[in-house]
Short mmCIF file of C-alpha atoms in Angstrom, two decimals:
data_model
loop_
_atom_site.label_atom_id
_atom_site.label_comp_id
_atom_site.label_asym_id
_atom_site.label_seq_id
_atom_site.Cartn_x
_atom_site.Cartn_y
_atom_site.Cartn_z
CA UNK S 30 0.03 0.04 -0.04
CA UNK S 31 2.79 2.25 0.79
CA UNK S 32 4.38 1.60 -2.51
CA UNK S 33 1.01 2.22 -4.16
CA UNK S 34 0.70 5.71 -2.42
CA UNK S 35 4.34 6.60 -3.64
CA UNK S 36 3.36 5.88 -7.19
CA UNK S 37 0.31 8.18 -6.92
CA UNK S 38 1.95 10.95 -5.09
CA UNK S 39 4.83 10.67 -7.93
CA UNK S 40 2.37 10.91 -10.60
CA UNK S 41 0.65 14.29 -8.95
CA UNK S 42 4.19 15.65 -8.50
CA UNK S 43 4.98 15.05 -12.34
CA UNK S 44 1.67 16.51 -13.26
CA UNK S 45 2.53 19.86 -11.24
CA UNK S 46 6.06 19.74 -12.55
CA UNK S 47 7.56 18.61 -9.29
CA UNK S 48 10.23 16.55 -11.55
CA UNK S 49 12.82 15.85 -8.93
CA UNK S 50 10.33 14.94 -6.06
CA UNK S 51 8.47 12.72 -8.63
CA UNK S 52 11.37 10.71 -9.54
CA UNK S 53 12.28 10.30 -5.98
CA UNK S 54 8.93 8.84 -5.14
CA UNK S 55 8.98 6.19 -8.12
CA UNK S 56 12.46 5.31 -7.25
CA UNK S 57 11.36 4.71 -3.46
CA UNK S 58 8.31 2.72 -4.65
CA UNK S 59 10.35 0.61 -7.15
CA UNK S 60 11.97 -2.12 -4.90
CA UNK S 61 8.59 -2.44 -2.92
CA UNK S 62 6.86 -3.33 -6.13
CA UNK S 63 9.31 -5.28 -8.30
CA UNK S 64 8.26 -9.09 -7.94
CA UNK S 65 4.91 -8.22 -5.80
CA UNK S 66 2.55 -6.31 -7.86
CA UNK S 67 3.35 -6.21 -11.66
CA UNK S 68 0.51 -4.33 -12.82
CA UNK S 69 1.53 -1.06 -10.52
CA UNK S 70 5.27 -1.87 -11.20
CA UNK S 71 4.27 -1.33 -14.85
CA UNK S 72 2.27 1.93 -14.00
CA UNK S 73 5.46 3.07 -12.18
CA UNK S 74 7.67 2.62 -15.06
CA UNK S 75 5.84 4.37 -17.50
CA UNK S 76 5.17 7.59 -14.95
CA UNK S 77 8.89 7.27 -14.55
CA UNK S 78 9.72 7.18 -17.96
CA UNK S 79 7.64 10.24 -18.78
CA UNK S 80 9.47 11.99 -15.79
CA UNK S 81 12.92 11.02 -16.91
CA UNK S 82 12.00 12.23 -20.69
CA UNK S 83 11.31 15.54 -19.27
CA UNK S 84 14.54 15.65 -17.28
CA UNK S 85 16.36 14.61 -20.32
CA UNK S 86 17.45 11.08 -19.51
CA UNK S 87 15.84 9.69 -22.60
CA UNK S 88 17.95 6.46 -22.85
CA UNK S 89 16.90 5.61 -19.14
CA UNK S 90 13.08 6.58 -20.32
CA UNK S 91 13.52 4.42 -23.09
CA UNK S 92 14.45 1.42 -20.89
CA UNK S 93 11.43 2.09 -18.33
CA UNK S 94 9.16 2.01 -21.25
CA UNK S 95 10.60 -1.05 -22.71
CA UNK S 96 10.37 -2.77 -19.43
CA UNK S 97 6.77 -1.65 -18.94
CA UNK S 98 5.96 -2.91 -22.01
CA UNK S 99 7.32 -6.21 -21.04
CA UNK S 100 5.75 -6.29 -17.82
CA UNK S 101 2.10 -5.63 -19.67
CA UNK S 102 2.83 -8.26 -22.22
CA UNK S 103 3.63 -10.79 -19.48
CA UNK S 104 0.14 -9.81 -17.94
CA UNK S 105 -1.66 -9.85 -21.31
CA UNK S 106 -2.71 -6.22 -20.82
CA UNK S 107 -3.17 -5.48 -24.49
CA UNK S 108 -4.18 -1.75 -24.21
CA UNK S 109 -1.31 -0.83 -21.96
CA UNK S 110 1.10 -2.27 -24.41
CA UNK S 111 -0.31 -0.37 -27.23
CA UNK S 112 0.14 2.65 -25.12
CA UNK S 113 3.72 1.88 -24.36
CA UNK S 114 4.36 1.53 -28.03
CA UNK S 115 2.81 4.96 -28.59
CA UNK S 116 5.07 6.46 -25.84
CA UNK S 117 7.95 4.96 -27.29
CA UNK S 118 7.49 6.45 -30.65
CA UNK S 119 7.01 9.72 -28.94
CA UNK S 120 10.03 9.22 -27.38
CA UNK S 121 11.93 8.33 -30.34
CA UNK S 122 10.77 11.68 -31.83
CA UNK S 123 12.19 13.41 -28.99
CA UNK S 124 15.33 11.56 -29.07
CA UNK S 125 15.56 12.97 -32.94
CA UNK S 126 15.33 9.27 -34.49
CA UNK S 127 12.82 9.65 -36.98
CA UNK S 128 12.98 6.20 -38.35
CA UNK S 129 12.75 4.50 -35.20
CA UNK S 130 9.75 6.57 -34.35
CA UNK S 131 7.98 5.65 -37.30
CA UNK S 132 8.50 2.01 -36.43
CA UNK S 133 7.03 2.50 -33.23
CA UNK S 134 4.18 4.20 -34.28
CA UNK S 135 3.34 1.46 -37.21
CA UNK S 136 3.54 -1.16 -34.16
CA UNK S 137 1.27 1.14 -31.98
CA UNK S 138 -1.42 1.59 -34.55
CA UNK S 139 -1.74 -2.35 -35.50
CA UNK S 140 -1.89 -2.91 -31.71
CA UNK S 141 -4.68 -0.28 -31.14
CA UNK S 142 -6.56 -1.72 -34.39
CA UNK S 143 -6.25 -5.55 -32.88
CA UNK S 144 -8.04 -4.26 -29.84
CA UNK S 145 -10.49 -1.73 -31.43
CA UNK S 146 -8.89 0.78 -29.63
CA UNK S 147 -8.69 4.52 -30.60
CA UNK S 148 -5.57 5.18 -32.59
CA UNK S 149 -5.92 9.31 -32.44
CA UNK S 150 -3.23 9.68 -30.07
CA UNK S 151 -0.87 7.58 -32.11
CA UNK S 152 -1.89 9.83 -35.21
CA UNK S 153 -1.08 13.03 -33.13
CA UNK S 154 2.35 11.83 -32.51
CA UNK S 155 2.69 10.87 -36.11
CA UNK S 156 1.78 14.21 -37.29
CA UNK S 157 4.91 15.65 -35.22
CA UNK S 158 7.06 13.01 -36.66
CA UNK S 159 5.82 14.00 -40.37
CA UNK S 160 6.26 17.67 -39.55
CA UNK S 161 10.23 16.59 -38.56
CA UNK S 162 10.17 14.93 -42.07
CA UNK S 163 8.66 18.12 -43.88
CA UNK S 164 5.45 16.24 -45.07
CA UNK S 165 3.43 19.17 -44.11
CA UNK S 166 0.37 18.51 -46.55
CA UNK S 167 0.33 14.69 -44.90
CA UNK S 168 0.55 15.93 -41.43
CA UNK S 169 -2.39 18.32 -42.13
CA UNK S 170 -4.64 15.44 -43.50
CA UNK S 171 -3.67 13.23 -40.66
CA UNK S 172 -4.13 16.12 -37.84
CA UNK S 173 -7.69 16.48 -39.15
CA UNK S 174 -8.30 12.90 -39.30
CA UNK S 175 -7.16 12.56 -35.42
CA UNK S 176 -9.15 15.83 -34.33
CA UNK S 177 -12.62 14.01 -35.89
CA UNK S 178 -11.67 10.83 -34.32
CA UNK S 179 -11.08 12.33 -30.77
CA UNK S 180 -14.77 14.35 -31.09
CA UNK S 181 -16.13 11.38 -32.35
CA UNK S 182 -14.90 9.45 -29.27
CA UNK S 183 -16.04 12.21 -26.86
CA UNK S 184 -12.43 13.57 -25.91
CA UNK S 185 -13.24 17.09 -25.81
CA UNK S 186 -10.11 18.39 -24.49
CA UNK S 187 -7.95 16.24 -26.72
CA UNK S 188 -10.10 17.19 -29.69
CA UNK S 189 -9.32 20.94 -29.10
CA UNK S 190 -5.89 20.49 -28.94
CA UNK S 191 -5.70 18.33 -31.85
CA UNK S 192 -7.57 21.21 -33.72
CA UNK S 193 -4.47 23.44 -32.84
CA UNK S 194 -2.17 21.04 -34.21
CA UNK S 195 -4.28 20.96 -37.48
CA UNK S 196 -3.97 24.88 -37.63
CA UNK S 197 -0.21 24.64 -37.03
CA UNK S 198 0.51 22.32 -39.47
CA UNK S 199 -1.78 24.15 -42.00
CA UNK S 200 0.38 27.10 -41.47
CA UNK S 201 3.47 25.30 -42.14
CA UNK S 202 1.87 23.64 -45.11
CA UNK S 203 1.15 27.10 -46.76
CA UNK S 204 -2.56 26.64 -46.35
CA UNK S 205 -3.67 29.68 -44.23
CA UNK S 206 -7.46 29.38 -44.98
CA UNK S 207 -7.45 25.95 -43.60
CA UNK S 208 -5.17 26.91 -40.89
CA UNK S 209 -7.76 29.74 -39.59
CA UNK S 210 -10.90 27.73 -39.71
CA UNK S 211 -9.42 25.34 -37.50
CA UNK S 212 -7.90 27.87 -35.13
CA UNK S 213 -11.32 29.49 -34.89
CA UNK S 214 -12.99 26.28 -33.84
CA UNK S 215 -10.32 25.49 -31.49
CA UNK S 216 -10.61 28.81 -29.94
CA UNK S 217 -14.37 28.27 -29.33
CA UNK S 218 -14.06 25.15 -27.91
CA UNK S 219 -11.39 26.23 -25.54
CA UNK S 220 -13.83 29.27 -24.34
CA UNK S 221 -16.41 26.70 -23.77
CA UNK S 222 -13.96 24.39 -21.51
CA UNK S 223 -13.06 27.60 -19.70
CA UNK S 224 -9.35 26.70 -20.96
CA UNK S 225 -8.54 30.79 -21.49
CA UNK S 226 -4.89 30.44 -22.04
CA UNK S 227 -5.34 27.68 -24.80
CA UNK S 228 -8.03 29.96 -26.16
CA UNK S 229 -5.71 32.73 -26.48
CA UNK S 230 -3.09 30.61 -28.10
CA UNK S 231 -5.72 29.57 -30.56
CA UNK S 232 -6.46 33.25 -31.17
CA UNK S 233 -3.04 34.05 -31.99
CA UNK S 234 -3.03 31.34 -34.64
CA UNK S 235 -6.21 32.89 -36.10
CA UNK S 236 -3.91 36.00 -36.58
CA UNK S 237 -0.94 34.22 -37.88
CA UNK S 238 -3.41 32.60 -40.46
CA UNK S 239 -4.82 36.01 -41.59
CA UNK S 240 -1.41 37.54 -41.93
CA UNK S 241 -0.15 34.53 -43.93
CA UNK S 242 -3.28 34.89 -46.20
CA UNK S 243 -2.68 38.35 -46.64
CA UNK S 244 -5.86 39.30 -45.21
CA UNK S 245 -4.73 40.79 -41.60
CA UNK S 246 -6.44 43.88 -40.43
CA UNK S 247 -6.09 46.65 -38.01
CA UNK S 248 -8.30 44.40 -35.60
CA UNK S 249 -5.72 41.44 -35.97
CA UNK S 250 -3.00 44.07 -35.47
CA UNK S 251 -4.74 45.28 -32.19
CA UNK S 252 -5.29 41.63 -30.98
CA UNK S 253 -1.63 40.91 -31.53
CA UNK S 254 -0.77 43.84 -29.39
CA UNK S 255 -3.30 42.83 -26.61
CA UNK S 256 -1.96 39.42 -26.55
CA UNK S 257 1.44 40.78 -26.10
CA UNK S 258 0.81 42.53 -23.03
CA UNK S 259 -0.58 39.54 -21.63
CA UNK S 260 2.57 37.43 -21.92
CA UNK S 261 4.57 40.25 -20.83
CA UNK S 262 2.85 40.36 -17.96
CA UNK S 263 3.17 36.38 -17.53
CA UNK S 264 6.96 37.07 -17.69
CA UNK S 265 7.06 34.83 -21.15
CA UNK S 266 9.55 37.21 -22.91
CA UNK S 267 9.72 34.74 -25.87
CA UNK S 268 6.13 34.26 -26.53
CA UNK S 269 5.62 37.98 -26.28
CA UNK S 270 8.11 38.97 -28.65
CA UNK S 271 6.64 36.51 -31.23
CA UNK S 272 3.26 38.28 -30.95
CA UNK S 273 5.15 41.62 -30.95
CA UNK S 274 6.84 40.71 -34.09
CA UNK S 275 3.54 39.45 -35.76
CA UNK S 276 2.08 42.85 -34.67
CA UNK S 277 4.88 44.39 -36.53
CA UNK S 278 4.62 42.47 -39.65
CA UNK S 279 0.78 43.36 -39.87
CA UNK S 280 1.36 46.82 -39.29
CA UNK S 281 4.20 46.91 -42.45
CA UNK S 282 1.31 45.27 -44.67
CA UNK S 283 -1.29 47.83 -43.70
CA UNK S 284 1.52 50.53 -44.59
CA UNK S 285 2.14 51.70 -41.01
CA UNK S 286 6.07 52.02 -40.89
CA UNK S 287 6.34 53.94 -37.81
CA UNK S 288 4.33 51.37 -35.90
CA UNK S 289 6.37 48.54 -37.38
CA UNK S 290 9.46 50.15 -36.57
CA UNK S 291 8.35 50.65 -32.90
CA UNK S 292 7.06 47.19 -32.27
CA UNK S 293 9.97 45.67 -34.04
CA UNK S 294 12.59 47.80 -31.99
CA UNK S 295 10.96 46.41 -28.60
CA UNK S 296 11.11 42.86 -29.84
CA UNK S 297 14.76 43.13 -31.29
CA UNK S 298 15.84 43.66 -27.55
CA UNK S 299 15.10 39.76 -26.98
CA UNK S 300 17.12 39.01 -30.39
CA UNK S 301 20.51 37.75 -28.67
CA UNK S 302 18.71 35.43 -26.07
CA UNK S 303 15.61 34.36 -27.88
CA UNK S 304 14.99 31.17 -29.30
CA UNK S 305 16.34 30.39 -32.99
CA UNK S 306 12.87 30.47 -34.60
CA UNK S 307 12.11 33.96 -33.40
CA UNK S 308 15.61 35.29 -33.99
CA UNK S 309 15.14 34.06 -37.57
CA UNK S 310 11.85 35.76 -37.76
CA UNK S 311 12.76 39.14 -36.10
CA UNK S 312 15.59 39.50 -38.85
CA UNK S 313 12.85 38.64 -41.42
CA UNK S 314 10.66 41.15 -40.11
CA UNK S 315 13.67 43.66 -40.28
CA UNK S 316 14.43 42.67 -43.95
CA UNK S 317 10.80 43.31 -44.65
CA UNK S 318 11.03 46.94 -42.89
CA UNK S 319 14.05 47.75 -44.47
CA UNK S 320 12.97 46.68 -48.30
CA UNK S 321 9.84 48.83 -47.51
CA UNK S 322 11.65 51.73 -46.66
CA UNK S 323 14.01 51.50 -49.94
CA UNK S 324 17.08 50.05 -48.10
CA UNK S 325 17.89 47.15 -50.19
CA UNK S 326 21.52 46.72 -49.21
CA UNK S 327 20.34 46.84 -45.53
CA UNK S 328 17.57 44.38 -46.40
CA UNK S 329 19.96 41.82 -47.76
CA UNK S 330 22.39 42.42 -44.71
CA UNK S 331 19.22 41.52 -42.24
CA UNK S 332 18.53 38.27 -44.36
CA UNK S 333 21.86 37.14 -44.50
CA UNK S 334 22.09 37.71 -40.57
CA UNK S 335 18.79 35.75 -40.22
CA UNK S 336 20.06 32.84 -42.14
CA UNK S 337 23.37 32.71 -40.40
CA UNK S 338 21.25 32.58 -37.08
CA UNK S 339 19.74 29.27 -38.54
CA UNK S 340 22.56 27.88 -39.78
CA UNK S 341 24.86 28.50 -36.80
CA UNK S 342 21.88 26.80 -34.43
CA UNK S 343 20.90 24.19 -36.91
CA UNK S 344 22.62 21.04 -35.19
CA UNK S 345 21.12 22.27 -31.70
CA UNK S 346 17.38 23.08 -32.54
CA UNK S 347 15.12 21.46 -30.27
CA UNK S 348 11.32 20.94 -30.22
CA UNK S 349 9.69 19.87 -33.53
CA UNK S 350 7.87 23.31 -33.93
CA UNK S 351 11.15 25.33 -33.03
CA UNK S 352 12.80 23.19 -36.06
CA UNK S 353 10.06 23.46 -38.23
CA UNK S 354 9.35 27.24 -37.72
CA UNK S 355 13.27 27.98 -38.11
CA UNK S 356 13.15 26.07 -41.46
CA UNK S 357 10.03 28.08 -42.62
CA UNK S 358 11.50 31.26 -41.66
CA UNK S 359 14.90 30.46 -43.39
CA UNK S 360 12.56 29.53 -46.32
CA UNK S 361 11.12 33.20 -46.43
CA UNK S 362 14.63 34.66 -45.84
CA UNK S 363 15.97 32.84 -48.71
CA UNK S 364 12.90 34.02 -50.97
CA UNK S 365 13.61 37.53 -49.90
CA UNK S 366 17.09 37.67 -50.50
CA UNK S 367 16.49 36.31 -53.98
CA UNK S 368 13.99 38.78 -54.78
CA UNK S 369 16.05 41.42 -53.59
CA UNK S 370 19.33 40.41 -55.32
CA UNK S 371 16.83 39.63 -58.59
CA UNK S 372 16.11 43.48 -58.24
CA UNK S 373 19.82 44.32 -58.79
CA UNK S 374 19.57 42.95 -62.47
CA UNK S 375 23.25 41.49 -61.55
CA UNK S 376 23.05 37.70 -62.50
CA UNK S 377 25.93 36.47 -60.42
CA UNK S 378 24.99 37.80 -57.09
CA UNK S 379 21.39 36.53 -58.11
CA UNK S 380 22.96 33.17 -58.48
CA UNK S 381 24.77 33.42 -55.19
CA UNK S 382 21.59 34.26 -53.42
CA UNK S 383 19.79 31.06 -55.31
CA UNK S 384 22.77 28.74 -53.78
CA UNK S 385 22.75 30.21 -50.56
CA UNK S 386 19.08 29.47 -50.07
CA UNK S 387 19.51 26.07 -51.42
CA UNK S 388 22.30 25.36 -49.03
CA UNK S 389 20.46 26.51 -46.03
CA UNK S 390 17.41 24.27 -47.02
CA UNK S 391 19.67 21.36 -46.73
CA UNK S 392 20.26 21.71 -43.36
CA UNK S 393 16.89 20.90 -42.72
CA UNK S 394 16.86 17.12 -43.70
CA UNK S 395 15.09 14.99 -41.27
CA UNK S 396 16.90 14.77 -38.04
CA UNK S 397 19.02 11.68 -36.46
CA UNK S 398 20.29 11.24 -32.93
CA UNK S 399 23.50 12.78 -32.30
CA UNK S 400 26.21 10.23 -31.20
CA UNK S 401 27.51 12.23 -28.23
CA UNK S 402 25.30 11.21 -25.23
CA UNK S 403 25.54 14.26 -23.39
CA UNK S 404 24.62 16.29 -26.41
CA UNK S 405 21.49 13.76 -27.07
CA UNK S 406 20.67 14.45 -23.33
CA UNK S 407 20.59 18.09 -23.31
CA UNK S 408 18.61 18.07 -26.84
CA UNK S 409 15.96 15.95 -25.38
CA UNK S 410 15.64 18.26 -22.15
CA UNK S 411 15.71 21.08 -24.66
CA UNK S 412 12.69 19.70 -26.76
CA UNK S 413 10.78 19.15 -23.68
CA UNK S 414 11.36 22.71 -22.34
CA UNK S 415 10.27 23.98 -25.35
CA UNK S 416 7.03 21.59 -25.41
CA UNK S 417 6.25 22.75 -22.04
CA UNK S 418 6.75 26.62 -22.89
CA UNK S 419 4.49 26.07 -26.02
CA UNK S 420 1.75 24.43 -23.73
CA UNK S 421 1.89 26.72 -20.66
CA UNK S 422 2.87 30.16 -22.51
CA UNK S 423 -0.35 31.50 -22.18
CA UNK S 424 -1.66 30.19 -18.90
CA UNK S 425 1.30 30.37 -16.58
CA UNK S 426 4.51 31.83 -15.33
CA UNK S 427 7.21 30.62 -17.91
CA UNK S 428 9.98 32.72 -16.59
CA UNK S 429 12.13 29.49 -14.90
CA UNK S 430 11.32 27.66 -18.19
CA UNK S 431 12.55 30.55 -20.28
CA UNK S 432 15.80 30.78 -18.28
CA UNK S 433 16.19 27.20 -18.56
CA UNK S 434 15.62 26.96 -22.34
CA UNK S 435 18.33 29.66 -22.62
CA UNK S 436 21.13 27.83 -20.50
CA UNK S 437 20.49 24.78 -22.57
CA UNK S 438 20.61 26.49 -25.80
CA UNK S 439 24.18 28.00 -24.67
CA UNK S 440 25.30 24.50 -23.57
CA UNK S 441 24.09 22.89 -26.98
CA UNK S 442 25.62 25.53 -28.94
CA UNK S 443 29.13 25.03 -27.46
CA UNK S 444 28.76 21.33 -27.44
CA UNK S 445 28.20 21.26 -31.08
CA UNK S 446 30.78 23.71 -31.85
CA UNK S 447 33.19 21.52 -30.15
CA UNK S 448 31.80 18.43 -31.83
CA UNK S 449 31.22 19.57 -35.18
CA UNK S 450 34.18 22.04 -35.64
CA UNK S 451 34.49 24.95 -38.29
CA UNK S 452 34.54 22.51 -41.72
CA UNK S 453 30.29 22.09 -41.25
CA UNK S 454 30.06 25.92 -42.28
CA UNK S 455 27.95 26.61 -45.06
CA UNK S 456 30.34 28.31 -47.66
CA UNK S 457 28.94 30.96 -50.40
CA UNK S 458 29.00 29.27 -53.88
CA UNK S 459 32.08 30.12 -55.72
CA UNK S 460 30.28 31.16 -59.06
CA UNK S 461 33.70 31.28 -60.71
CA UNK S 462 34.64 27.77 -59.97
CA UNK S 463 30.93 26.51 -61.20
CA UNK S 464 31.72 28.30 -64.42
CA UNK S 465 34.98 26.62 -64.63
CA UNK S 466 33.30 23.23 -63.63
CA UNK S 467 30.72 23.40 -66.31
CA UNK S 468 33.13 22.24 -69.38
CA UNK S 469 30.86 23.57 -72.12
CA UNK S 470 27.45 22.71 -70.64
CA UNK S 471 25.01 25.35 -69.65
CA UNK S 472 23.82 25.84 -66.00
CA UNK S 473 20.19 26.78 -65.76
CA UNK S 474 19.09 27.78 -62.26
CA UNK S 475 15.53 28.63 -61.69
CA UNK S 476 13.68 30.51 -59.12
CA UNK S 477 10.31 31.95 -58.06
CA UNK S 478 10.17 35.45 -57.77
CA UNK S 479 7.00 37.43 -56.81
CA UNK S 480 4.82 34.82 -58.47
CA UNK S 481 6.99 34.97 -61.61
CA UNK S 482 9.28 32.00 -62.68
CA UNK S 483 12.82 33.35 -63.42
CA UNK S 484 16.33 31.64 -64.20
CA UNK S 485 19.95 32.33 -64.26
CA UNK S 486 21.74 30.68 -67.16
CA UNK S 487 25.54 30.49 -67.24
CA UNK S 488 27.24 29.33 -70.62
CA UNK S 489 31.07 29.95 -71.96
CA UNK S 490 31.78 32.15 -68.74
CA UNK S 491 28.75 34.46 -69.16
CA UNK S 492 25.95 34.74 -66.70
CA UNK S 493 22.36 36.00 -68.13
CA UNK S 494 19.00 36.65 -66.46
CA UNK S 495 15.79 35.33 -67.93
CA UNK S 496 12.19 36.36 -66.81
CA UNK S 497 10.15 33.15 -67.93
CA UNK S 498 6.74 32.97 -67.11
CA UNK S 499 4.09 33.06 -64.53
CA UNK S 500 4.32 30.23 -61.63
CA UNK S 501 0.87 29.38 -61.87
CA UNK S 502 0.89 28.64 -65.72
CA UNK S 503 3.88 26.61 -65.45
CA UNK S 504 2.41 24.74 -62.70
CA UNK S 505 -0.76 24.18 -64.66
CA UNK S 506 1.16 22.66 -67.79
CA UNK S 507 3.26 20.41 -65.44
CA UNK S 508 -0.14 19.02 -63.86
CA UNK S 509 -1.42 18.17 -67.15
CA UNK S 510 1.71 16.54 -68.53
CA UNK S 511 2.12 14.53 -65.18
CA UNK S 512 -1.97 13.49 -65.65
CA UNK S 513 -1.30 12.51 -68.91
CA UNK S 514 1.68 10.44 -68.08
CA UNK S 515 0.08 8.73 -65.28
CA UNK S 516 -2.70 7.65 -67.71
CA UNK S 517 -0.48 6.31 -70.28
CA UNK S 518 1.32 4.43 -67.70
CA UNK S 519 -1.78 2.41 -66.55
CA UNK S 520 -2.61 -0.70 -68.35
CA UNK S 521 -5.79 -1.14 -70.43
CA UNK S 522 -8.12 1.53 -71.76
CA UNK S 523 -9.17 2.04 -75.41
CA UNK S 524 -7.20 3.11 -78.22
CA UNK S 525 -8.81 6.46 -78.43
CA UNK S 526 -8.36 7.22 -74.80
CA UNK S 527 -4.61 6.54 -75.29
CA UNK S 528 -4.29 8.68 -78.20
CA UNK S 529 -6.02 11.75 -76.04
CA UNK S 530 -3.61 10.72 -73.42
CA UNK S 531 -0.65 11.15 -75.85
CA UNK S 532 -1.90 14.08 -77.33
CA UNK S 533 -2.01 15.63 -73.92
CA UNK S 534 1.13 14.79 -73.05
CA UNK S 535 2.64 16.15 -76.32
CA UNK S 536 0.71 19.62 -75.85
CA UNK S 537 1.81 19.95 -71.92
CA UNK S 538 5.56 19.07 -73.06
CA UNK S 539 5.48 21.59 -75.57
CA UNK S 540 4.00 24.29 -73.37
CA UNK S 541 6.80 23.54 -70.79
CA UNK S 542 9.37 23.66 -73.02
CA UNK S 543 8.30 26.84 -74.43
CA UNK S 544 7.75 28.02 -70.85
CA UNK S 545 11.11 26.85 -69.36
CA UNK S 546 13.88 26.24 -71.98
CA UNK S 547 13.01 28.14 -75.17
CA UNK S 548 13.66 31.26 -73.99
CA UNK S 549 16.98 30.76 -72.80
CA UNK S 550 18.08 29.45 -76.30
CA UNK S 551 19.32 26.19 -74.85
CA UNK S 552 18.11 23.96 -77.73
CA UNK S 553 20.74 20.96 -78.51
CA UNK S 554 22.95 21.81 -75.37
CA UNK S 555 23.99 19.66 -72.28
CA UNK S 556 22.30 21.13 -69.39
CA UNK S 557 22.84 21.34 -65.69
CA UNK S 558 19.50 22.24 -64.62
CA UNK S 559 18.75 23.33 -60.91
CA UNK S 560 14.91 23.64 -60.50
CA UNK S 561 13.07 24.97 -57.36
CA UNK S 562 10.86 22.76 -55.13
CA UNK S 563 7.60 22.80 -57.44
CA UNK S 564 9.47 22.05 -60.32
CA UNK S 565 11.47 18.76 -58.96
CA UNK S 566 8.40 16.86 -60.38
CA UNK S 567 9.23 18.11 -64.11
CA UNK S 568 10.33 15.02 -66.24
CA UNK S 569 13.34 17.07 -67.57
#
């Protein structure tokens, strides 16, 4: 009885974030339960694993979860077995081991289905794994499925939180209208549940979605300003600065440069200590402001500074959202850098910015766990601190968590510098070296600038600019070509339908050739083609 009471008290300590006390209770109870009450021992191991994960002891947490699963398997407790497998997937995401996470989540889903259980919580974890792999469109679809499943099962709190995840994933996937609908529904449900902190979090996502869609108004700016005050009062500097940057960006879109500058100046005070994704966003907003003021050189300097921050901290990024948001801000910075360079009408600097953007994007490959055990532990602890900050940001005092995050980021930065050394830095492309390596071939590097498809070509030592076509026209032709090719690849069908598909392919291919290659005058040459993301699907 004493041991069971210790487990229960430890669980309460865990819920109110007294993690040291929780771990002490679990450790005291363990020898009293081992070999005597296996069901309670399994419960202890699960709770101790979650506590250890929060404290950054990820390897020990995994040991506890595996031991708990073995205990439940011996007792033929199939639901707890499935829950342990799900938690192992959740832990693998925090360890940064995406393949292992997906294996555990596959197993968990099969285990839930075998007992007619609800796999929605597995899907929620899988959404996080998908975001790490940058499968944002798939993440949105699965998050919506999980939210619907939780609603059908009567899980009101879980449903509302899943709607938040839908909104976040939709924003990252470039679907702001979908994000706004989900965030508004989440806000309504949180208000019904009297969870006002979460409701405010959902409201911030509504404003983010409206800004991303280009529909933000003065009312959205005022809401962001009000939210900034609430966060500052709670001692949450990072969240407050994020809201303030959003207010600055909305002000800029409304043409109020003075208010944008005022909000941005206040947010910039946090730039040296803020989380990486926020620092990148501050530099992005600074570049946008300088561009609006006509300071192209200053805007390019801000873009470069923002990309430098993300490049420097890439190995030490923590939680999924921090990592994915940093990647998103880096993408926006790169796009803006290419736009500004294109405006100079100088081909070689534009090519350098195209390459700098691509190099930064390559840093965001799906992560794998670091080989250094201390670094792995620090990254795991950082991910949990950031998760807790995002969860409690609008309803509690996060000052201690903010300080802990800053200490961890500094320690990780120092450790990764020692482990990685200077050779991992991203170097600016040497355009002259590229020209020398072409050996008679023509290089064509494409980019999208303000909804126009543009290119820089390099041939026989000369670099040239090409304004080619609208991006939507190009995508329409590409979609038609791929549709026709899929029809031709399927067996069966009448001769007439196959002729129609062949005509469709020929027509779309001619149009793509007219849009992508003919204006460059590259007919009959050996080419080195560097397409942007959407054009990777072209059968070159």
